[in-house]
Coordinates of C-alpha atoms and ligand atoms in Angstrom, one line a residue:
M847 CA -13.2 5.1 -45.3
N848 CA -15.7 3.5 -42.9
D849 CA -17.7 1.0 -44.9
T850 CA -19.4 -0.8 -42.1
F851 CA -22.8 0.4 -43.4
L852 CA -22.2 -1.1 -46.8
Q853 CA -21.0 -4.4 -45.3
A854 CA -24.2 -4.6 -43.3
C855 CA -26.3 -3.9 -46.4
R856 CA -24.6 -6.7 -48.2
G857 CA -25.2 -9.1 -45.3
S858 CA -21.6 -9.4 -44.1
R859 CA -20.7 -9.6 -40.5
T860 CA -19.6 -6.2 -39.1
A861 CA -17.6 -5.2 -36.0
Y862 CA -20.5 -3.3 -34.7
T863 CA -24.0 -2.3 -35.9
P864 CA -23.9 0.8 -38.2
V865 CA -26.4 3.5 -37.6
W866 CA -27.9 6.5 -39.5
F867 CA -31.2 8.3 -39.0
M868 CA -33.8 9.3 -41.6
R869 CA -33.9 13.1 -41.8
Q870 CA -30.6 13.2 -39.8
A871 CA -29.8 16.5 -41.5
G872 CA -32.6 19.0 -40.5
R873 CA -34.4 21.3 -38.3
Y874 CA -33.5 19.7 -34.9
L875 CA -29.9 20.8 -35.4
P876 CA -29.0 24.5 -34.5
E877 CA -26.2 24.1 -37.1
Y878 CA -28.8 23.4 -39.8
Q879 CA -31.1 26.3 -38.6
K880 CA -28.2 28.6 -39.0
V881 CA -27.6 27.7 -42.7
R882 CA -31.4 27.6 -43.3
G883 CA -31.8 31.0 -41.7
K884 CA -30.1 32.5 -44.8
V885 CA -31.8 30.6 -47.6
S886 CA -35.1 29.0 -48.4
F887 CA -35.4 25.2 -48.2
L888 CA -35.4 24.9 -52.0
E889 CA -32.4 27.2 -52.4
L890 CA -30.6 25.1 -49.8
C891 CA -31.3 22.0 -51.9
K892 CA -30.1 23.7 -55.0
T893 CA -26.9 25.1 -53.7
P894 CA -24.4 22.2 -53.7
E895 CA -21.9 23.8 -51.2
L896 CA -24.7 24.4 -48.7
A897 CA -26.5 21.0 -49.3
A898 CA -23.1 19.3 -48.8
E899 CA -22.5 21.3 -45.6
V900 CA -25.8 20.3 -44.0
T901 CA -25.3 16.7 -45.1
H902 CA -22.1 16.6 -43.2
Q903 CA -23.4 18.2 -40.0
P904 CA -24.9 15.0 -38.4
I905 CA -21.9 12.9 -39.4
D906 CA -19.4 15.3 -37.9
L907 CA -21.5 15.9 -34.8
F908 CA -22.5 12.4 -33.9
G909 CA -20.5 9.9 -35.9
F910 CA -23.3 8.3 -38.0
D911 CA -22.0 5.5 -40.3
A912 CA -23.7 6.8 -43.4
A913 CA -24.6 10.1 -44.9
I914 CA -27.8 10.8 -46.9
L915 CA -27.8 13.3 -49.6
F916 CA -29.5 16.5 -48.5
S917 CA -32.4 17.1 -50.9
D918 CA -36.1 16.2 -51.1
I919 CA -38.2 13.6 -52.8
L920 CA -40.1 16.3 -54.6
I921 CA -37.1 17.9 -56.3
P922 CA -37.5 15.7 -59.4
M923 CA -41.2 16.4 -59.6
E924 CA -40.4 20.1 -60.1
A925 CA -38.0 19.0 -62.9
M926 CA -41.0 17.2 -64.4
N927 CA -42.5 20.6 -65.1
L928 CA -44.5 21.1 -61.9
D929 CA -44.8 24.2 -59.8
L930 CA -43.4 23.2 -56.3
A931 CA -43.4 25.4 -53.2
F932 CA -42.7 24.8 -49.5
H933 CA -44.9 26.8 -47.2
E934 CA -43.8 27.3 -43.6
G935 CA -45.7 24.9 -41.4
K936 CA -47.8 23.5 -44.3
G937 CA -45.2 21.4 -46.1
P938 CA -45.0 21.0 -49.9
I939 CA -47.7 22.4 -52.2
F940 CA -48.2 21.8 -55.9
A941 CA -50.3 24.6 -57.3
N942 CA -51.7 22.6 -60.1
P943 CA -52.5 19.0 -58.9
I944 CA -52.7 16.4 -61.6
R945 CA -56.3 15.1 -62.1
D946 CA -56.6 14.5 -65.9
Q947 CA -54.8 13.2 -68.9
R948 CA -53.8 16.7 -70.0
G949 CA -52.0 17.1 -66.7
V950 CA -50.2 13.9 -67.3
D951 CA -49.3 14.8 -70.9
E952 CA -47.8 18.1 -69.7
L953 CA -45.3 16.3 -67.5
I954 CA -41.9 15.7 -69.0
V955 CA -39.5 12.9 -68.2
P956 CA -36.4 15.1 -67.5
D957 CA -32.8 14.4 -68.2
P958 CA -31.6 14.5 -64.6
D959 CA -28.0 15.7 -65.4
E960 CA -29.5 18.7 -67.2
T961 CA -32.4 19.6 -65.0
M962 CA -30.9 18.7 -61.6
P963 CA -27.1 19.3 -62.0
F964 CA -27.0 20.6 -58.4
V965 CA -27.9 17.2 -57.1
M966 CA -25.1 15.5 -59.0
E967 CA -22.7 18.3 -58.0
T968 CA -23.7 17.8 -54.3
I969 CA -23.0 14.1 -54.6
R970 CA -19.6 14.7 -56.2
L971 CA -18.6 17.3 -53.5
L972 CA -19.7 14.9 -50.7
R973 CA -17.8 12.0 -52.2
S974 CA -14.6 14.0 -52.1
S975 CA -15.0 14.9 -48.4
L976 CA -17.0 12.1 -46.6
Q977 CA -15.4 9.3 -44.7
V978 CA -18.6 7.3 -44.6
P979 CA -20.7 6.0 -47.5
L980 CA -23.2 8.4 -49.2
I981 CA -26.8 7.3 -49.7
G982 CA -28.7 8.7 -52.6
F983 CA -32.5 8.6 -52.6
A984 CA -35.8 9.1 -54.3
G985 CA -39.4 8.9 -53.4
A986 CA -41.1 5.7 -54.6
P987 CA -43.7 6.3 -57.4
F988 CA -46.8 5.8 -55.3
T989 CA -45.7 8.2 -52.6
L990 CA -44.7 10.8 -55.3
A991 CA -48.1 10.3 -57.1
T992 CA -50.0 11.2 -53.9
Y993 CA -48.3 14.6 -53.7
L994 CA -49.0 15.2 -57.4
I995 CA -52.6 14.1 -57.3
E996 CA -53.5 15.7 -53.9
G997 CA -51.5 18.8 -54.5
G998 CA -49.7 18.4 -51.2
S999 CA -49.8 16.3 -48.0
S1000 CA -53.0 14.5 -47.2
K1001 CA -54.7 12.4 -44.6
V1002 CA -57.2 10.1 -46.4
F1003 CA -55.8 10.4 -50.0
L1004 CA -59.3 10.6 -51.5
N1005 CA -58.1 12.0 -54.8
T1006 CA -55.4 9.5 -55.2
K1007 CA -57.6 6.5 -54.5
R1008 CA -60.5 7.9 -56.5
M1009 CA -58.2 8.1 -59.5
M1010 CA -56.9 4.5 -58.9
F1011 CA -60.4 3.2 -58.7
Q1012 CA -62.3 5.4 -61.2
A1013 CA -59.7 6.2 -63.8
P1014 CA -57.1 3.4 -63.5
E1015 CA -55.7 4.1 -67.0
L1016 CA -55.0 7.7 -66.1
Y1017 CA -53.5 6.6 -62.9
H1018 CA -51.2 4.1 -64.6
N1019 CA -50.2 6.6 -67.2
L1020 CA -49.2 9.0 -64.5
M1021 CA -47.3 6.3 -62.6
A1022 CA -45.4 5.2 -65.8
K1023 CA -44.1 8.8 -66.2
I1024 CA -43.1 9.2 -62.5
T1025 CA -41.4 5.8 -62.7
A1026 CA -39.4 6.7 -65.8
C1027 CA -38.3 9.9 -64.2
T1028 CA -37.4 8.2 -60.9
S1029 CA -35.4 5.4 -62.6
K1030 CA -33.3 7.9 -64.6
Y1031 CA -32.9 10.1 -61.6
L1032 CA -31.5 7.3 -59.4
Q1033 CA -29.3 6.0 -62.2
A1034 CA -27.8 9.6 -62.5
Q1035 CA -27.1 9.6 -58.8
V1036 CA -25.2 6.3 -59.1
R1037 CA -23.1 7.7 -62.0
A1038 CA -22.4 10.8 -59.9
G1039 CA -21.1 8.6 -57.0
A1040 CA -24.0 7.5 -54.7
Q1041 CA -22.9 4.4 -52.9
A1042 CA -26.3 3.1 -51.8
L1043 CA -29.8 4.2 -52.7
Q1044 CA -33.0 4.3 -50.6
M1045 CA -36.5 4.6 -52.0
F1046 CA -38.9 6.2 -49.6
D1047 CA -42.5 4.8 -49.9
S1048 CA -43.8 7.0 -47.1
W1049 CA -47.5 6.6 -47.8
V1050 CA -48.0 3.0 -49.0
G1051 CA -49.3 2.1 -45.6
I1052 CA -52.7 3.6 -46.6
L1053 CA -53.2 0.9 -49.2
A1054 CA -54.9 -2.5 -48.9
P1055 CA -52.5 -5.2 -49.9
E1056 CA -54.3 -6.1 -53.1
D1057 CA -54.2 -2.4 -54.1
Y1058 CA -50.5 -2.1 -53.2
K1059 CA -49.9 -5.1 -55.4
E1060 CA -51.7 -3.7 -58.4
F1061 CA -51.0 0.1 -58.0
A1062 CA -47.7 0.5 -56.3
L1063 CA -45.4 -2.5 -56.2
P1064 CA -44.9 -3.1 -59.9
Y1065 CA -43.4 0.4 -60.3
V1066 CA -40.9 -0.2 -57.5
Q1067 CA -39.9 -3.5 -59.0
S1068 CA -39.4 -1.9 -62.4
I1069 CA -37.1 0.8 -61.0
I1070 CA -35.1 -1.7 -59.0
A1071 CA -34.7 -3.9 -62.1
D1072 CA -33.4 -0.9 -64.1
L1073 CA -30.9 -0.2 -61.4
R1074 CA -29.8 -3.8 -61.1
A1075 CA -28.9 -3.7 -64.8
M1076 CA -26.4 -0.9 -64.2
T1077 CA -25.0 -1.2 -60.7
D1078 CA -24.5 -3.5 -57.7
I1079 CA -24.7 -0.9 -55.0
P1080 CA -27.1 -1.7 -52.1
L1081 CA -30.7 -0.8 -52.7
I1082 CA -32.9 0.0 -49.7
Y1083 CA -36.7 0.0 -49.9
F1084 CA -38.5 1.7 -47.0
A1085 CA -42.3 1.0 -47.0
N1086 CA -43.5 3.2 -44.2
N1087 CA -46.3 1.7 -42.1
G1088 CA -46.0 -1.4 -44.3
S1089 CA -46.3 -4.2 -41.7
T1090 CA -49.4 -5.5 -43.5
L1091 CA -47.5 -5.5 -46.8
T1092 CA -44.4 -7.5 -46.0
D1093 CA -45.4 -10.6 -48.1
L1094 CA -45.3 -8.2 -51.1
T1095 CA -42.5 -5.8 -50.1
T1096 CA -40.1 -8.7 -49.9
T1097 CA -40.6 -9.2 -53.6
A1098 CA -39.6 -5.7 -54.5
G1099 CA -36.1 -6.8 -55.3
A1100 CA -34.2 -4.6 -52.8
D1101 CA -31.2 -5.8 -50.8
V1102 CA -32.3 -4.0 -47.6
L1103 CA -35.8 -3.5 -46.3
G1104 CA -36.5 -0.5 -44.0
F1105 CA -39.2 -0.9 -41.3
D1106 CA -41.2 1.5 -39.3
W1107 CA -41.7 0.9 -35.5
R1108 CA -45.1 -0.8 -35.7
L1109 CA -43.4 -4.2 -36.1
P1110 CA -41.1 -5.5 -33.4
I1111 CA -37.6 -5.6 -35.0
G1112 CA -37.3 -9.4 -34.4
E1113 CA -40.5 -10.0 -36.3
A1114 CA -39.2 -7.7 -39.1
V1115 CA -36.1 -9.7 -39.3
R1116 CA -38.1 -13.0 -39.6
R1117 CA -40.3 -11.6 -42.3
A1118 CA -37.3 -10.1 -44.2
G1119 CA -35.8 -13.5 -44.6
N1120 CA -32.7 -13.1 -46.8
H1121 CA -32.8 -9.3 -46.9
A1122 CA -30.8 -7.0 -44.6
V1123 CA -33.0 -5.0 -42.3
Q1124 CA -32.9 -1.3 -41.4
G1125 CA -34.9 0.3 -38.6
N1126 CA -36.9 0.9 -36.6
I1127 CA -37.1 2.7 -33.2
D1128 CA -40.0 5.1 -32.8
P1129 CA -38.5 8.6 -33.5
I1130 CA -40.3 9.8 -30.3
A1131 CA -38.4 7.1 -28.3
L1132 CA -35.5 9.6 -28.5
F1133 CA -37.4 11.5 -25.8
L1134 CA -36.9 8.6 -23.3
S1135 CA -34.6 9.0 -20.4
Q1136 CA -31.0 7.9 -21.2
A1137 CA -31.4 4.7 -19.2
K1138 CA -34.7 3.7 -20.9
L1139 CA -33.4 4.6 -24.3
E1140 CA -30.3 2.6 -23.9
A1141 CA -32.3 -0.4 -22.6
R1142 CA -34.5 -0.2 -25.6
I1143 CA -31.6 -0.1 -28.0
Q1144 CA -30.0 -3.0 -26.2
S1145 CA -33.1 -5.2 -26.6
M1146 CA -33.4 -4.2 -30.3
L1147 CA -29.8 -5.2 -30.9
E1148 CA -30.6 -8.6 -29.3
E1149 CA -33.8 -9.1 -31.2
A1150 CA -32.1 -8.3 -34.5
R1151 CA -29.0 -10.5 -34.0
D1152 CA -30.1 -13.1 -36.5
A1153 CA -30.7 -10.6 -39.3
K1154 CA -28.7 -11.2 -42.5
G1155 CA -27.4 -7.7 -42.0
Y1156 CA -28.7 -5.0 -39.6
I1157 CA -28.6 -1.2 -39.9
F1158 CA -29.9 0.7 -36.9
N1159 CA -32.3 3.5 -37.8
L1160 CA -35.4 5.3 -36.7
G1161 CA -38.8 3.9 -37.9
H1162 CA -39.4 7.2 -39.7
G1163 CA -37.8 10.7 -39.9
I1164 CA -36.5 12.5 -36.8
L1165 CA -38.7 15.2 -35.4
P1166 CA -37.6 18.8 -35.4
Q1167 CA -38.3 19.0 -31.6
T1168 CA -35.7 16.3 -30.8
P1169 CA -32.9 17.3 -28.5
P1170 CA -29.6 16.8 -30.4
E1171 CA -28.0 15.5 -27.2
Q1172 CA -30.4 12.5 -27.3
V1173 CA -29.2 11.7 -30.8
R1174 CA -25.7 11.5 -29.5
I1175 CA -26.8 9.2 -26.7
A1176 CA -28.5 6.9 -29.2
V1177 CA -25.7 6.7 -31.7
D1178 CA -23.1 6.1 -28.9
A1179 CA -25.3 3.4 -27.4
V1180 CA -25.8 1.5 -30.7
H1181 CA -22.0 1.6 -31.3
R1182 CA -21.1 0.6 -27.7
L1183 CA -23.7 -2.0 -27.1
S1184 CA -23.4 -3.7 -30.5
A1185 CA -19.6 -3.9 -30.3
Q1186 CA -19.9 -5.8 -27.0
A1187 CA -22.5 -8.2 -28.2
Ligands
LIG2268 O1 -32.9 12.4 -44.4 C1 -32.2 13.4 -44.7 O2 -31.6 14.0 -43.8 C2 -32.1 13.9 -46.1 C3 -33.0 14.9 -46.5 C4 -34.4 14.6 -46.8 C5 -35.4 15.6 -46.6 N1 -36.6 15.1 -47.1 C6 -35.1 17.0 -46.2 C7 -36.2 17.9 -45.8 C8 -35.1 13.5 -47.2 C9 -34.6 12.1 -47.5 C10 -36.5 13.8 -47.4 C11 -37.5 12.9 -47.9 C12 -38.9 13.3 -47.9 N2 -39.4 14.5 -48.2 C13 -39.9 12.4 -47.7 C14 -39.8 10.9 -47.5 C15 -39.4 10.6 -46.1 C16 -40.5 10.7 -45.2 O3 -40.4 11.6 -44.3 O4 -41.5 10.0 -45.2 C17 -41.1 13.1 -47.8 C18 -42.5 12.6 -47.7 C19 -40.8 14.4 -48.2 C20 -41.7 15.6 -48.5 C21 -41.5 16.7 -47.6 N3 -40.4 17.5 -47.5 C22 -42.4 17.2 -46.6 C23 -43.7 16.5 -46.2 C24 -41.8 18.3 -46.0 C25 -42.3 19.2 -44.9 C26 -42.2 18.5 -43.6 C27 -42.4 19.4 -42.5 O5 -42.3 18.9 -41.3 O6 -42.6 20.6 -42.6 C28 -40.5 18.4 -46.6 C29 -39.5 19.5 -46.2 C30 -38.2 19.0 -45.8 N4 -37.5 18.0 -46.4 C31 -37.4 19.5 -44.7 C32 -36.2 18.9 -44.7 C33 -35.0 19.1 -43.8 C34 -37.8 20.7 -43.8 C35 -37.5 21.9 -44.6 C36 -37.2 23.2 -43.8 O7 -36.0 23.4 -43.4 O8 -38.1 23.9 -43.5

């Protein structure tokens, strides 16, 4: 078992810098497309043998140091009693967005083992076959709320912010339910065998710091406190586009902070203080020439050398257009250049 990733999360010295990529299992891989050609995305998430197969693909192909459960942050929202669909090219759609107290009242806080047994089964399958640690995950409450309130992806998040500002009680009632669901869901993943957890806060970057502090952060803190009471596995918090929020994200309670590419990694390390750091190359830097990509990786490794623990990653998910060969080049470079350092 290669536990370099877990060591880095805990802030121990490692023989080389471990690396995994957000969305490392996905559409840029012909091997994924082949499986996906036979089933819809949601069926893929709900069929443990297939979900485990695509989770394995990037590990077997490129030698990543951690696997991430193949699923989606919106799976537990479906279990809360919402009608979720993925439309080709449009992303996720909730047919009945939540805009009033009745909508909140109709949400259930599901028992994850009963409503999402396929997730726990995928985790168990993976634990019996993987030689690297398995990361479980969930969306952070604010990011999940944006999908529920907007009904899908959004650019300005008008409905979400309008609810925050005009109907704060309604907003907080909704967040309380999402938070209860997410806390139970992550705890179930730990019981099934997840060896680290990441919370994706993909959209908090749209919030002013004072609003993040009031409307998003307390819910992240509460989930992390619940997890701390039942496990000591590493907890990673990724606040995408969060460089204006670091005074606050450092109080979330996570062991590891994930960063997008807008902050230089050296600055991220300084702000992260006693946390391990994960990130943060621009996913589109994978389109650089090999020489330039390797030079950029080299300078990131140097800038991050004082981190309490460093896990190399992208600053956000890999794009479907990425040539798989470039992923191999990047992973090999992280391993080779960090082992020399
Ligand atoms: O990282 C991994 O490899 C694990 C799997 C994973 C997926 N989604 C698979 C997926 C993870 C961790 C996620 C998280 C996720 N899902 C987030 C948070 C991370 C981030 O990117 O900020 C968000 C916001 C979602 C919601 C979501 N799921 C969207 C917006 C979309 C559509 C995106 C698009 O480009 O069409 C999805 C679908 C999705 N999730 C796919 C995959 C592989 C593509 C599905 C397909 O095969 O068509």
